[in-house]
Short mmCIF file of C-alpha atoms in Angstrom, two decimals:
data_model
loop_
_atom_site.label_atom_id
_atom_site.label_comp_id
_atom_site.label_asym_id
_atom_site.label_seq_id
_atom_site.Cartn_x
_atom_site.Cartn_y
_atom_site.Cartn_z
CA GLY G 1 -28.73 -51.82 -6.76
CA ASN G 2 -27.66 -54.73 -4.63
CA SER G 3 -29.99 -55.89 -1.87
CA VAL G 4 -30.62 -58.77 0.51
CA THR G 5 -33.99 -60.06 1.68
CA GLN G 6 -34.30 -62.52 4.53
CA MET G 7 -37.22 -63.97 6.38
CA GLU G 8 -38.59 -61.92 9.21
CA GLY G 9 -38.44 -63.22 12.71
CA PRO G 10 -38.56 -63.99 15.40
CA VAL G 11 -38.17 -67.67 14.73
CA THR G 12 -38.82 -69.87 17.75
CA LEU G 13 -37.82 -73.53 17.74
CA SER G 14 -37.34 -76.28 20.24
CA GLU G 15 -33.88 -77.64 20.90
CA GLU G 16 -32.77 -80.27 18.33
CA ALA G 17 -35.21 -78.97 15.71
CA PHE G 18 -34.19 -78.38 12.09
CA LEU G 19 -33.52 -74.76 11.19
CA THR G 20 -33.91 -72.93 7.90
CA ILE G 21 -33.60 -69.18 7.53
CA ASN G 22 -34.32 -68.05 4.00
CA CYS G 23 -32.23 -65.45 2.23
CA THR G 24 -32.43 -64.17 -1.33
CA TYR G 25 -30.37 -61.49 -2.97
CA THR G 26 -30.35 -59.10 -5.87
CA ALA G 27 -27.01 -58.18 -7.39
CA THR G 28 -25.76 -56.88 -10.69
CA GLY G 29 -22.49 -58.77 -10.58
CA TYR G 30 -21.24 -61.90 -8.88
CA PRO G 31 -21.23 -61.15 -5.18
CA SER G 32 -19.78 -63.04 -2.29
CA LEU G 33 -22.41 -64.14 0.21
CA PHE G 34 -22.21 -64.28 3.97
CA TRP G 35 -24.08 -65.16 7.10
CA TYR G 36 -23.24 -63.19 10.22
CA VAL G 37 -24.43 -63.94 13.75
CA GLN G 38 -24.91 -61.46 16.58
CA TYR G 39 -25.13 -62.96 20.06
CA PRO G 40 -26.70 -60.85 22.80
CA GLY G 41 -24.42 -58.01 23.83
CA GLU G 42 -21.77 -58.85 21.25
CA GLY G 43 -20.68 -57.62 17.84
CA LEU G 44 -21.45 -59.35 14.58
CA GLN G 45 -19.33 -62.38 13.81
CA LEU G 46 -18.86 -64.00 10.45
CA LEU G 47 -20.54 -67.39 10.59
CA LEU G 48 -19.86 -68.65 7.07
CA LYS G 49 -19.29 -67.45 3.55
CA ALA G 50 -19.41 -68.55 -0.09
CA THR G 51 -17.66 -66.72 -2.87
CA LYS G 52 -19.01 -68.34 -6.03
CA ALA G 53 -21.98 -70.27 -7.35
CA ASP G 54 -22.53 -73.74 -5.88
CA ASP G 55 -20.06 -73.11 -3.07
CA LYS G 56 -21.22 -74.37 0.31
CA GLY G 57 -20.18 -72.46 3.40
CA SER G 58 -20.25 -74.29 6.71
CA ASN G 59 -19.34 -73.63 10.33
CA LYS G 60 -20.54 -74.81 13.76
CA GLY G 61 -23.05 -77.16 12.14
CA PHE G 62 -24.58 -74.41 10.01
CA GLU G 63 -24.55 -74.64 6.22
CA ALA G 64 -25.57 -72.44 3.30
CA THR G 65 -25.20 -73.05 -0.43
CA TYR G 66 -24.74 -70.28 -3.00
CA ARG G 67 -27.55 -70.86 -5.51
CA LYS G 68 -27.13 -68.55 -8.47
CA GLU G 69 -30.15 -69.89 -10.34
CA THR G 70 -32.48 -69.01 -7.48
CA THR G 71 -30.34 -66.12 -6.12
CA SER G 72 -30.57 -67.69 -2.69
CA PHE G 73 -28.30 -68.47 0.25
CA HIS G 74 -30.52 -70.17 2.81
CA LEU G 75 -29.04 -70.97 6.22
CA GLU G 76 -29.65 -74.45 7.62
CA LYS G 77 -28.76 -76.46 10.71
CA GLY G 78 -29.85 -79.99 11.39
CA SER G 79 -30.19 -79.76 15.16
CA VAL G 80 -30.23 -76.42 16.92
CA GLN G 81 -29.11 -75.76 20.47
CA VAL G 82 -30.16 -73.16 23.02
CA SER G 83 -26.78 -71.51 22.51
CA ASP G 84 -27.71 -70.80 18.88
CA SER G 85 -30.18 -68.17 20.04
CA ALA G 86 -29.03 -64.97 18.35
CA VAL G 87 -29.76 -62.64 15.46
CA TYR G 88 -28.63 -63.90 12.05
CA PHE G 89 -27.83 -61.55 9.17
CA CYS G 90 -27.53 -62.55 5.55
CA ALA G 91 -25.21 -60.28 3.58
CA LEU G 92 -23.45 -59.82 0.28
CA SER G 93 -20.36 -58.04 -0.90
CA ASP G 94 -19.70 -56.94 -4.43
CA TYR G 95 -16.11 -57.50 -5.52
CA ARG G 96 -16.00 -53.98 -6.90
CA ASP G 97 -16.01 -52.28 -3.51
CA ASP G 98 -15.54 -52.97 0.16
CA LYS G 99 -19.17 -52.53 1.12
CA ILE G 100 -21.26 -55.23 2.70
CA ILE G 101 -25.02 -55.09 2.18
CA PHE G 102 -26.96 -56.64 5.06
CA GLY G 103 -30.43 -58.08 5.33
CA LYS G 104 -32.64 -56.96 8.21
CA GLY G 105 -31.68 -59.84 10.43
CA THR G 106 -33.67 -62.75 11.81
CA ARG G 107 -33.93 -63.26 15.53
CA LEU G 108 -33.78 -66.92 16.54
CA HIS G 109 -35.05 -68.22 19.89
CA ILE G 110 -34.29 -71.81 20.83
CA LEU G 111 -36.33 -73.25 23.67
CA PRO G 112 -34.86 -75.97 25.91
CA GLY O 1 -9.23 -63.94 16.21
CA ALA O 2 -9.28 -60.27 15.35
CA VAL O 3 -10.93 -58.12 18.02
CA VAL O 4 -12.54 -54.74 17.61
CA SER O 5 -13.62 -52.73 20.63
CA GLN O 6 -15.90 -49.74 20.96
CA HIS O 7 -16.10 -47.20 23.72
CA PRO O 8 -18.41 -46.34 25.31
CA SER O 9 -20.87 -49.20 25.07
CA ARG O 10 -23.72 -46.94 26.13
CA VAL O 11 -24.05 -43.18 26.32
CA ILE O 12 -26.89 -40.90 27.27
CA CYS O 13 -26.60 -37.22 26.46
CA LYS O 14 -28.67 -34.09 26.34
CA SER O 15 -29.93 -32.66 23.09
CA GLY O 16 -27.44 -30.24 21.56
CA THR O 17 -24.32 -31.84 22.99
CA SER O 18 -21.65 -33.75 21.07
CA VAL O 19 -20.72 -37.36 21.64
CA LYS O 20 -17.54 -39.16 20.59
CA ILE O 21 -17.45 -42.91 19.98
CA GLU O 22 -14.14 -44.73 19.65
CA CYS O 23 -13.46 -47.82 17.59
CA ARG O 24 -10.21 -49.71 18.09
CA SER O 25 -8.71 -52.74 16.43
CA LEU O 26 -6.94 -54.44 19.32
CA ASP O 27 -4.69 -56.99 17.69
CA PHE O 28 -4.38 -55.96 14.07
CA GLN O 29 -3.85 -52.92 11.90
CA ALA O 30 -6.92 -51.77 10.05
CA THR O 31 -6.50 -50.00 6.75
CA THR O 32 -10.22 -49.40 6.49
CA MET O 33 -12.88 -48.89 9.12
CA PHE O 34 -16.60 -48.68 8.59
CA TRP O 35 -19.32 -47.02 10.62
CA TYR O 36 -22.85 -48.41 10.62
CA ARG O 37 -26.10 -47.39 12.21
CA GLN O 38 -28.67 -49.96 13.26
CA PHE O 39 -32.29 -49.11 13.97
CA PRO O 40 -34.53 -51.48 15.95
CA LYS O 41 -35.54 -54.45 13.83
CA GLN O 42 -33.66 -53.01 10.89
CA SER O 43 -30.51 -53.89 9.12
CA LEU O 44 -27.14 -52.24 9.54
CA MET O 45 -26.94 -49.17 7.37
CA LEU O 46 -23.48 -48.13 6.26
CA MET O 47 -22.82 -44.51 7.18
CA ALA O 48 -19.26 -44.00 6.06
CA THR O 49 -15.98 -45.64 5.15
CA SER O 50 -12.73 -44.30 6.55
CA ASN O 51 -9.18 -45.00 5.52
CA GLU O 52 -6.28 -44.16 7.77
CA GLY O 53 -4.92 -40.71 7.06
CA SER O 54 -7.57 -39.64 4.58
CA LYS O 55 -11.04 -38.17 4.64
CA ALA O 56 -13.98 -40.45 5.20
CA THR O 57 -16.33 -41.33 2.37
CA TYR O 58 -19.92 -40.83 3.40
CA GLU O 59 -22.94 -42.68 2.06
CA GLN O 60 -25.69 -40.75 0.37
CA GLY O 61 -27.95 -39.04 2.86
CA VAL O 62 -25.44 -39.04 5.72
CA GLU O 63 -24.52 -35.55 6.92
CA LYS O 64 -20.76 -35.36 7.11
CA ASP O 65 -20.85 -32.21 9.22
CA LYS O 66 -23.01 -33.94 11.76
CA PHE O 67 -21.19 -37.26 11.88
CA LEU O 68 -17.50 -36.41 12.02
CA ILE O 69 -15.16 -39.32 11.41
CA ASN O 70 -11.46 -39.33 12.17
CA HIS O 71 -9.17 -42.24 11.37
CA ALA O 72 -5.92 -40.97 12.80
CA SER O 73 -4.10 -44.26 13.12
CA LEU O 74 -4.23 -47.83 11.86
CA THR O 75 -5.92 -48.94 15.07
CA LEU O 76 -8.30 -46.11 15.93
CA SER O 77 -11.26 -44.42 14.31
CA THR O 78 -13.65 -42.05 16.04
CA LEU O 79 -17.20 -41.00 15.24
CA THR O 80 -18.39 -37.74 16.72
CA VAL O 81 -22.09 -36.99 16.66
CA THR O 82 -22.25 -33.22 16.79
CA SER O 83 -25.19 -31.31 18.25
CA ALA O 84 -27.04 -34.54 18.87
CA HIS O 85 -30.81 -34.67 18.75
CA PRO O 86 -33.27 -37.37 19.80
CA GLU O 87 -33.53 -38.64 16.23
CA ASP O 88 -29.82 -39.49 16.39
CA SER O 89 -30.56 -42.06 19.08
CA SER O 90 -29.51 -45.39 17.65
CA PHE O 91 -27.06 -48.26 17.84
CA TYR O 92 -23.75 -47.38 16.19
CA ILE O 93 -21.44 -50.18 15.09
CA CYS O 94 -17.96 -50.01 13.66
CA SER O 95 -16.00 -52.61 11.76
CA ALA O 96 -12.43 -52.87 10.61
CA THR O 97 -10.68 -54.57 7.72
CA PRO O 98 -7.18 -55.91 8.40
CA ALA O 99 -4.36 -54.64 6.24
CA SER O 100 -3.59 -58.25 5.38
CA GLY O 101 -7.17 -59.36 4.81
CA GLY O 102 -9.59 -59.57 1.96
CA ARG O 103 -11.69 -56.61 1.02
CA TRP O 104 -14.83 -58.25 2.36
CA GLU O 105 -13.23 -59.28 5.64
CA GLN O 106 -14.68 -57.00 8.28
CA PHE O 107 -14.49 -57.54 12.03
CA PHE O 108 -17.20 -55.86 14.01
CA GLY O 109 -17.21 -54.05 17.31
CA PRO O 110 -19.92 -54.73 19.92
CA GLY O 111 -21.69 -51.45 19.19
CA THR O 112 -22.52 -48.27 21.10
CA ARG O 113 -26.05 -47.46 22.18
CA LEU O 114 -26.63 -43.70 21.97
CA THR O 115 -29.66 -42.16 23.64
CA VAL O 116 -30.26 -38.45 23.18
CA LEU O 117 -32.70 -36.92 25.63
#
């Protein structure tokens, strides 16, 4: 079945550091890929998405590229801020149903 | 943007009692709502999918008689945990898909922390 694996946290970085959170997936078809972010005390929010191979999703300085050959969708940001501290979830959705499969989440701490 | 609310945000109850959690889409009509359960340091696990006016579809391993879901209108779904026990303590999250949106487009509520004593 479909699944998502992402790096375990917590990840702790200093402000302005470069961020990478790795995500790989297993899927039988051609899924859409997502990154969600959960700020403390809030619900999950869609951060970015990519619906086909080689698509790059981007938002708020974050980027992720749909790599079919490596089945990966790594999240990157060139210069993180304290306000980026949150839990990040990689996820996929198969076009055949409405379900979203989530990774376990990666907690990110940014130090000032 | 689309907003989904949940009520209550936290609830503590005694073992054996029932607890109802509400999920509302505040500014859009939701044809489909989803209920998830999140354990500490674990991913969100889909419990069930509900469509307005029809019976919920439960994921394998989820007891439908224990987790009653009602989706009576296009803006409200409720999850009732019946005869709750300590092992039901968890973080419950709902999401909603707009009638006009894509199938993958889910907006999430802030979650409800249930603690069963």
